[in-house]
Coordinates of C-alpha atoms in Angstrom, one line a residue:
M1 CA -36.5 5.8 28.3
A2 CA -39.9 4.5 27.1
G3 CA -41.8 6.3 24.4
S4 CA -44.7 7.1 26.8
Q5 CA -42.2 9.0 29.1
T6 CA -41.0 11.3 26.4
N7 CA -42.6 14.6 25.8
W8 CA -42.2 14.3 22.0
G9 CA -43.8 17.6 21.2
V10 CA -41.1 19.4 23.2
Q11 CA -38.2 17.0 22.4
L12 CA -38.5 17.2 18.7
E13 CA -37.4 20.4 16.9
L14 CA -38.4 20.6 13.3
S15 CA -36.0 22.9 11.5
G16 CA -33.7 23.0 8.5
P17 CA -34.2 22.6 4.8
G18 CA -36.7 20.4 3.1
P19 CA -40.4 19.6 3.6
K20 CA -41.8 19.0 7.1
H21 CA -41.6 15.1 6.9
E22 CA -37.8 15.4 6.1
Q23 CA -37.4 17.8 9.0
L24 CA -39.2 15.3 11.3
T25 CA -37.1 12.4 10.0
R26 CA -33.9 14.3 11.0
A27 CA -35.2 15.2 14.4
L28 CA -36.4 11.7 15.2
R29 CA -33.1 10.2 14.0
R30 CA -31.2 12.5 16.4
T31 CA -33.6 11.6 19.3
I32 CA -33.9 7.9 19.0
R33 CA -30.1 7.4 18.9
G34 CA -30.2 8.1 22.7
L35 CA -33.1 5.7 23.4
E36 CA -32.9 2.1 24.6
D37 CA -33.4 -0.8 22.2
G38 CA -37.2 -1.6 22.0
A39 CA -38.3 1.8 23.3
A40 CA -41.8 2.6 21.9
L41 CA -42.5 5.7 19.8
P42 CA -46.0 7.3 20.1
P43 CA -48.6 6.4 17.6
S44 CA -48.5 8.5 14.5
R45 CA -51.9 10.1 15.2
Q46 CA -50.7 11.2 18.7
L47 CA -47.4 12.5 17.5
A48 CA -49.1 14.5 14.7
A49 CA -51.4 16.1 17.3
D50 CA -48.4 16.9 19.6
L51 CA -46.5 18.5 16.7
G52 CA -49.5 20.2 15.1
C53 CA -48.9 18.6 11.7
S54 CA -50.7 16.1 9.5
R55 CA -50.5 12.4 10.3
W56 CA -49.0 11.9 6.8
V57 CA -45.9 13.8 7.9
V58 CA -45.4 11.4 10.8
T59 CA -46.1 8.2 8.8
Q60 CA -43.6 9.3 6.1
A61 CA -40.9 9.9 8.7
Y62 CA -41.5 6.6 10.5
A63 CA -41.4 4.7 7.1
Q64 CA -38.1 6.3 6.2
L65 CA -36.5 5.4 9.6
V66 CA -37.8 1.8 9.3
A67 CA -36.2 1.6 5.9
E68 CA -32.9 2.9 7.4
G69 CA -33.0 0.3 10.2
Y70 CA -33.5 2.8 13.1
L71 CA -37.1 1.6 13.8
D72 CA -39.0 -1.6 13.8
G73 CA -42.6 -1.1 12.5
R74 CA -45.0 -4.0 12.6
A75 CA -48.7 -4.0 11.8
G76 CA -50.8 -4.0 14.9
S77 CA -47.8 -3.1 17.2
A78 CA -46.1 0.0 18.4
T79 CA -43.2 1.4 16.4
R80 CA -40.1 0.6 18.4
V81 CA -36.4 1.6 18.3
R82 CA -34.0 -1.0 16.7
R83 CA -30.5 -0.4 18.0
V84 CA -28.7 -2.4 15.3
G85 CA -25.8 0.1 15.3
D86 CA -24.6 -0.9 18.7
A87 CA -23.4 -4.3 17.6
V88 CA -21.4 -2.8 14.8
A89 CA -19.9 -0.1 17.1
A90 CA -18.9 -2.7 19.7
K91 CA -16.8 -4.6 17.1
R92 CA -14.9 -1.5 16.1
P93 CA -11.3 -1.9 17.4
A94 CA -10.0 0.6 19.8
P95 CA -7.6 3.1 18.1
V96 CA -4.0 2.2 18.6
E97 CA -1.7 5.0 19.6
P98 CA 0.9 5.5 16.9
P99 CA 4.5 4.8 17.9
R100 CA 6.8 7.6 18.7
Y101 CA 9.4 6.2 16.3
D102 CA 8.3 4.1 13.4
L103 CA 11.1 2.0 11.9
A104 CA 8.8 -0.2 9.8
P105 CA 10.1 -0.7 6.3
G106 CA 8.3 0.2 3.1
L107 CA 8.0 4.0 3.1
P108 CA 10.1 6.8 1.6
D109 CA 10.5 10.2 3.4
L110 CA 7.0 11.5 3.2
R111 CA 8.2 14.8 4.7
H112 CA 10.1 15.5 1.5
F113 CA 7.4 14.7 -1.0
P114 CA 7.9 17.4 -3.7
R115 CA 4.6 19.2 -3.1
Q116 CA 5.3 22.3 -5.1
R117 CA 6.8 20.5 -8.1
W118 CA 4.0 18.0 -8.1
A119 CA 1.5 20.8 -7.9
D120 CA 3.2 22.5 -10.8
A121 CA 3.0 19.3 -12.8
V122 CA -0.7 18.8 -12.0
R123 CA -1.4 22.5 -12.9
G124 CA 0.5 22.1 -16.1
V125 CA -1.7 19.1 -17.1
L126 CA -4.9 20.9 -16.3
T127 CA -4.0 24.0 -18.4
T128 CA -2.6 22.1 -21.4
V129 CA -4.3 18.8 -21.7
P130 CA -6.6 18.5 -24.7
H131 CA -10.2 17.9 -24.1
T132 CA -10.0 14.4 -25.7
D133 CA -8.0 13.2 -22.7
F134 CA -11.0 13.6 -20.5
G135 CA -12.7 10.7 -22.3
L136 CA -12.5 7.0 -21.5
P137 CA -8.9 6.2 -20.6
D138 CA -6.7 3.6 -22.3
P139 CA -6.6 0.5 -19.9
A140 CA -2.9 0.2 -20.6
G141 CA -2.2 3.8 -19.6
H142 CA -1.9 7.1 -21.3
P143 CA 0.5 6.9 -24.3
R144 CA 2.5 9.9 -23.1
L145 CA 3.3 8.3 -19.7
R146 CA 4.0 5.0 -21.3
A147 CA 6.6 6.5 -23.6
T148 CA 8.1 8.6 -20.9
L149 CA 8.5 5.7 -18.6
A150 CA 10.0 3.5 -21.3
G151 CA 12.6 6.1 -22.0
Y152 CA 13.4 6.5 -18.3
L153 CA 13.8 2.8 -17.8
R154 CA 16.1 2.5 -20.8
R155 CA 18.2 5.5 -19.7
V156 CA 18.4 4.8 -15.9
R157 CA 17.8 1.1 -15.4
G158 CA 19.3 -0.4 -18.6
A159 CA 15.9 -1.9 -19.6
E160 CA 15.2 -2.9 -23.1
T161 CA 11.7 -1.8 -23.9
D162 CA 9.7 0.6 -26.1
D163 CA 6.5 0.4 -24.2
V164 CA 5.1 -0.2 -20.7
V165 CA 1.7 -0.9 -19.2
V166 CA 0.7 1.6 -16.4
C167 CA -0.8 0.1 -13.3
G168 CA -1.7 1.0 -9.8
G169 CA 1.6 -0.2 -8.3
V170 CA 3.7 -3.4 -8.2
T171 CA 1.0 -5.4 -6.4
D172 CA -1.5 -4.5 -9.1
G173 CA 1.0 -5.3 -11.8
V174 CA 2.0 -8.7 -10.3
T175 CA -1.7 -9.6 -9.9
R176 CA -2.4 -8.9 -13.5
V177 CA 0.6 -10.9 -14.7
C178 CA -0.3 -13.8 -12.5
R179 CA -3.8 -13.9 -14.0
A180 CA -2.2 -13.9 -17.5
L181 CA 0.1 -16.8 -16.4
L182 CA -2.9 -18.8 -15.2
E183 CA -4.7 -18.3 -18.5
K184 CA -1.6 -19.8 -20.3
G185 CA -1.5 -22.8 -18.0
V186 CA 1.3 -21.6 -15.7
T187 CA 0.0 -22.4 -12.2
R188 CA 3.0 -22.2 -9.9
L189 CA 5.1 -19.2 -8.9
A190 CA 8.5 -19.4 -7.1
V191 CA 8.9 -16.6 -4.6
E192 CA 11.9 -15.6 -2.5
D193 CA 11.8 -16.7 1.2
P194 CA 12.0 -14.3 2.9
G195 CA 10.3 -11.9 0.6
W196 CA 7.5 -9.3 0.2
T197 CA 4.5 -10.9 2.0
R198 CA 2.1 -8.6 0.3
L199 CA 3.2 -9.8 -3.2
R200 CA 3.1 -13.4 -2.2
R201 CA -0.4 -13.1 -0.9
A202 CA -1.5 -11.1 -4.0
A203 CA -0.2 -13.9 -6.2
A204 CA -1.9 -16.6 -4.1
N205 CA -5.2 -14.7 -4.3
T206 CA -5.2 -15.1 -8.0
G207 CA -5.2 -18.9 -7.6
M208 CA -1.4 -19.3 -8.2
A209 CA 0.3 -22.0 -6.2
I210 CA 3.3 -20.5 -4.3
D211 CA 6.7 -22.2 -4.1
P212 CA 8.9 -20.5 -1.4
V213 CA 12.6 -20.7 -2.4
P214 CA 15.4 -19.9 0.1
V215 CA 17.6 -16.8 -0.2
D216 CA 21.2 -16.8 0.8
G217 CA 24.1 -14.4 0.4
E218 CA 23.9 -14.6 -3.4
G219 CA 20.2 -14.0 -3.5
L220 CA 17.6 -16.6 -4.7
D221 CA 18.9 -20.2 -4.7
V222 CA 17.9 -20.9 -8.3
G223 CA 18.8 -24.6 -8.0
R224 CA 16.1 -25.1 -5.4
I225 CA 13.2 -23.9 -7.6
P226 CA 10.9 -27.0 -7.7
A227 CA 10.4 -28.9 -10.9
G228 CA 7.3 -28.0 -12.8
T229 CA 7.4 -24.3 -11.7
R230 CA 7.7 -21.9 -14.7
A231 CA 7.5 -18.5 -13.1
A232 CA 9.6 -16.8 -10.4
L233 CA 9.2 -13.5 -8.6
V234 CA 12.5 -11.9 -7.6
T235 CA 14.0 -8.6 -6.3
P236 CA 17.5 -9.0 -7.9
A237 CA 18.8 -5.4 -7.5
H238 CA 18.2 -5.3 -3.7
Q239 CA 16.5 -8.3 -2.2
F240 CA 13.8 -7.6 0.3
P241 CA 14.2 -8.0 3.2
T242 CA 17.7 -9.5 3.4
G243 CA 19.3 -6.7 1.4
T244 CA 21.5 -8.9 -0.7
V245 CA 22.1 -8.5 -4.5
L246 CA 21.5 -11.4 -6.9
S247 CA 25.1 -12.4 -7.8
P248 CA 26.2 -12.6 -11.4
R249 CA 26.3 -16.3 -11.2
R250 CA 22.8 -16.6 -9.9
R251 CA 21.6 -14.1 -12.5
A252 CA 22.9 -16.3 -15.3
E253 CA 21.4 -19.4 -13.6
L254 CA 18.0 -17.7 -13.3
M255 CA 17.9 -16.7 -17.0
A256 CA 19.1 -20.2 -18.1
W257 CA 16.3 -21.7 -15.9
A258 CA 13.7 -19.4 -17.5
R259 CA 14.8 -20.5 -21.0
D260 CA 14.9 -24.2 -20.1
V261 CA 11.4 -24.3 -18.7
D262 CA 9.9 -21.8 -21.2
G263 CA 9.1 -19.6 -18.2
L264 CA 8.8 -16.0 -17.1
V265 CA 10.8 -14.0 -14.5
L266 CA 8.8 -11.3 -12.6
E267 CA 11.4 -8.7 -11.6
D268 CA 10.4 -6.3 -8.9
D269 CA 12.8 -3.3 -9.2
Y270 CA 11.2 -1.8 -6.1
D271 CA 14.0 0.5 -4.8
A272 CA 16.9 0.1 -7.2
E273 CA 17.3 3.9 -7.5
F274 CA 18.8 3.9 -4.0
R275 CA 22.3 2.4 -4.1
Y276 CA 24.9 4.3 -2.0
D277 CA 28.2 2.5 -2.5
R278 CA 28.2 2.2 -6.3
R279 CA 25.9 2.4 -9.2
P280 CA 23.0 0.0 -9.0
V281 CA 23.1 -3.1 -11.1
G282 CA 21.1 -3.0 -14.3
T283 CA 17.9 -4.9 -14.7
L284 CA 17.5 -8.6 -15.6
Q285 CA 15.0 -7.5 -18.1
G286 CA 17.7 -5.7 -20.1
T287 CA 19.6 -9.0 -20.5
D288 CA 16.6 -11.0 -21.8
P289 CA 13.5 -8.9 -22.5
G290 CA 11.6 -11.9 -23.9
R291 CA 11.8 -13.7 -20.5
V292 CA 11.4 -11.0 -17.9
A293 CA 8.5 -8.8 -16.8
L294 CA 9.9 -5.7 -15.1
F295 CA 7.8 -4.0 -12.4
G296 CA 8.3 -0.6 -10.8
S297 CA 6.4 2.2 -9.1
V298 CA 6.8 5.5 -7.3
S299 CA 5.8 4.0 -4.0
K300 CA 9.4 4.0 -2.6
T301 CA 10.5 7.1 -4.4
L302 CA 7.6 9.6 -4.1
S303 CA 4.7 8.1 -2.2
P304 CA 2.5 5.0 -2.2
A305 CA -0.5 7.3 -2.0
L306 CA -0.1 8.2 -5.7
G307 CA -0.9 4.6 -6.8
L308 CA 1.3 4.8 -9.9
G309 CA 3.3 1.9 -11.2
W310 CA 4.3 0.1 -14.4
V311 CA 5.3 -3.2 -15.9
A312 CA 7.4 -3.7 -19.0
L313 CA 6.2 -7.0 -20.6
P314 CA 7.8 -9.4 -23.1
P315 CA 6.2 -8.7 -26.5
Q316 CA 4.2 -12.0 -26.4
W317 CA 2.4 -11.1 -23.2
T318 CA -0.6 -9.0 -22.5
V319 CA -2.5 -8.2 -19.3
E320 CA -5.8 -6.8 -18.5
G321 CA -6.7 -4.2 -15.9
H322 CA -7.6 -0.5 -15.3
A323 CA -5.0 2.3 -15.4
P324 CA -4.8 5.0 -12.7
P325 CA -6.5 8.4 -13.2
V326 CA -5.3 10.0 -16.4
L327 CA -4.5 13.4 -14.7
D328 CA -2.2 11.6 -12.3
Q329 CA -0.5 9.8 -15.1
L330 CA 0.1 12.9 -17.1
A331 CA 1.4 14.7 -14.0
L332 CA 4.0 12.0 -13.5
A333 CA 4.9 12.1 -17.2
G334 CA 5.4 15.9 -16.9
F335 CA 7.4 15.5 -13.6
V336 CA 9.7 12.8 -15.2
G337 CA 10.0 14.6 -18.5
S338 CA 11.0 17.9 -16.9
G339 CA 13.8 16.4 -15.0
G340 CA 12.1 17.0 -11.7
Y341 CA 12.0 13.2 -10.9
D342 CA 15.8 12.9 -11.4
R343 CA 16.5 15.9 -9.2
H344 CA 14.2 14.5 -6.5
L345 CA 16.0 11.2 -6.6
R346 CA 19.5 12.8 -6.4
A347 CA 18.5 14.7 -3.3
A348 CA 16.8 11.6 -1.8
R349 CA 19.9 9.4 -2.3
L350 CA 22.0 11.9 -0.4
R351 CA 19.5 12.1 2.4
F352 CA 19.0 8.4 2.7
R353 CA 22.7 7.6 2.6
A354 CA 23.4 10.0 5.4
R355 CA 20.5 8.7 7.4
R356 CA 21.6 5.1 7.0
D357 CA 25.1 5.9 8.1
R358 CA 23.8 7.7 11.2
L359 CA 21.6 4.8 12.1
V360 CA 24.4 2.3 11.7
D361 CA 26.6 4.5 14.0
A362 CA 23.9 5.0 16.5
L363 CA 23.1 1.3 16.8
G364 CA 26.7 0.6 17.9
D365 CA 28.1 -2.8 18.4
V366 CA 25.4 -5.0 16.8
R367 CA 25.3 -7.3 13.8
L368 CA 23.8 -5.7 10.7
S369 CA 23.4 -7.0 7.2
G370 CA 22.4 -5.8 3.8
V371 CA 24.3 -3.8 1.2
A372 CA 24.4 0.0 1.4
A373 CA 21.2 0.5 -0.5
G374 CA 17.5 1.0 -0.2
L375 CA 15.4 2.1 2.7
H376 CA 16.0 -0.7 5.3
L377 CA 18.6 -2.9 6.9
V378 CA 18.6 -6.1 9.0
L379 CA 19.5 -6.3 12.7
H380 CA 20.4 -9.8 13.8
L381 CA 19.6 -10.8 17.4
E382 CA 20.7 -13.2 20.0
R383 CA 17.2 -13.7 21.4
D384 CA 13.6 -14.1 20.4
A385 CA 12.7 -11.3 17.9
A386 CA 9.0 -11.3 18.8
V387 CA 10.0 -10.4 22.4
V388 CA 12.3 -7.6 21.2
V389 CA 9.5 -6.3 19.0
R390 CA 7.1 -6.1 22.0
E391 CA 9.7 -4.5 24.3
A392 CA 10.6 -2.0 21.7
R393 CA 6.9 -1.1 21.1
A394 CA 6.5 -0.6 24.8
K395 CA 9.3 2.0 24.6
G396 CA 7.6 3.7 21.7
V397 CA 9.6 2.2 18.8
K398 CA 8.0 0.2 16.1
V399 CA 10.2 -2.5 14.4
T400 CA 9.3 -5.5 12.3
D401 CA 10.2 -9.2 13.0
L402 CA 12.0 -10.7 10.0
D403 CA 9.7 -13.7 10.4
D404 CA 6.8 -11.6 9.2
Y405 CA 8.3 -12.0 5.7
R406 CA 9.3 -15.6 6.0
V407 CA 7.5 -18.8 5.1
A408 CA 10.1 -21.1 6.8
P409 CA 11.4 -19.8 10.2
G410 CA 15.0 -18.7 10.6
E411 CA 17.4 -17.0 12.9
P412 CA 16.0 -14.1 14.9
A413 CA 16.3 -10.7 13.3
L414 CA 14.6 -7.4 12.8
V415 CA 13.9 -5.4 9.6
L416 CA 14.6 -1.7 10.3
G417 CA 13.2 0.9 7.9
Y418 CA 14.7 4.3 8.0
G419 CA 13.1 5.9 4.9
N420 CA 10.4 7.8 6.8
L421 CA 12.4 8.3 10.0
A422 CA 13.0 12.0 10.8
D423 CA 16.7 12.9 10.9
N424 CA 16.4 14.2 14.5
A425 CA 14.8 10.9 15.5
V426 CA 17.6 8.6 14.5
E427 CA 19.7 8.7 17.7
P428 CA 16.9 8.6 20.2
A429 CA 15.1 5.7 18.3
A430 CA 18.4 3.8 18.2
R431 CA 19.0 4.3 21.9
L432 CA 15.6 2.9 22.8
L433 CA 16.0 0.0 20.4
R434 CA 19.4 -0.9 21.9
E435 CA 17.7 -1.0 25.3
A436 CA 15.1 -3.4 24.0
V437 CA 17.6 -5.6 22.3
G438 CA 19.5 -5.8 25.6

């Protein structure tokens, strides 16, 4: 639609708040979105006459839309439409329909987020917090939350710490510690293979060289950590994704290795609260606080959307970063301090244990592995896992290939997360997955 073919005086409706040139800018913006690239707009003098306004109103509107990229205005030439937005819109991926049943690992039961208790905690903060807490926050976190978390870790996880640093989650904490390691000349990090891909990438993004180390039935194979490596990232209480627990022998070997190389162990305690057959093993950090940095968060217990985590560092280590919003920190401090967090975890353990048992029963005669803990288990396959993933997705079930967490390929298997799976979805999801497995 060329500019000469448009009855601009009728097409443009000047209305709404603001002076007339702003009204015209809005009206032109709406109209030219429907025009072809290169369509000419009328000269400013002509449009002013059609609208019964001053030429200045038109030139101001044209100038604004040129600055925003809607128009191309060149001296001695007509003002024309520039459709730069089409290229951007064409690159936007089509929305993907969510699966009917999502068995991807990594989420707790978001349906049971303690909305009322969390709202009470936030309300309590807003009504009692002193005005000084609305100032610039401490980069290490609010002292009240740091003390509360230190007490919780000592009481529940057997940690040995009087202080923690508050961060935005385990990924944020690992990133900070890797930067501190690099500053001290530690340039290589051993990671479990398979292991959390997100953490491996976060460490690599800091410039740290990554050394994948195999995991077996006893956890990380400490004897295969390469020479020259002085830091190791592990999930000893419940290895992700294999579901094994670092054996007492390997725990001793790992701590002896850290002392021998003057190194640091990065302990991700990501879902240690959820052990169903016995009490969870205590932290490595409790056995040697000078050699272990202990990481945790509420991502697997409450919600990753809160963005609240912590790291207990050896006394000789410091990290830099920015703490999460103070009000959120104080809400968590109140929630933990009131006993609400403990009550939430007790209920969650019962719910997850029952759900895991139902999923195991519903899957029937298949080979599963992983101790009775956490929010996921591993399903071993007799055929290509990638094919099973695609066939399950076609049936409306989202599952994850174990190779997504590996550096070196291994036997075909799936990682099945049941944390955020509705109870009434367990059996139908398992039935469809059995059909895909064949």
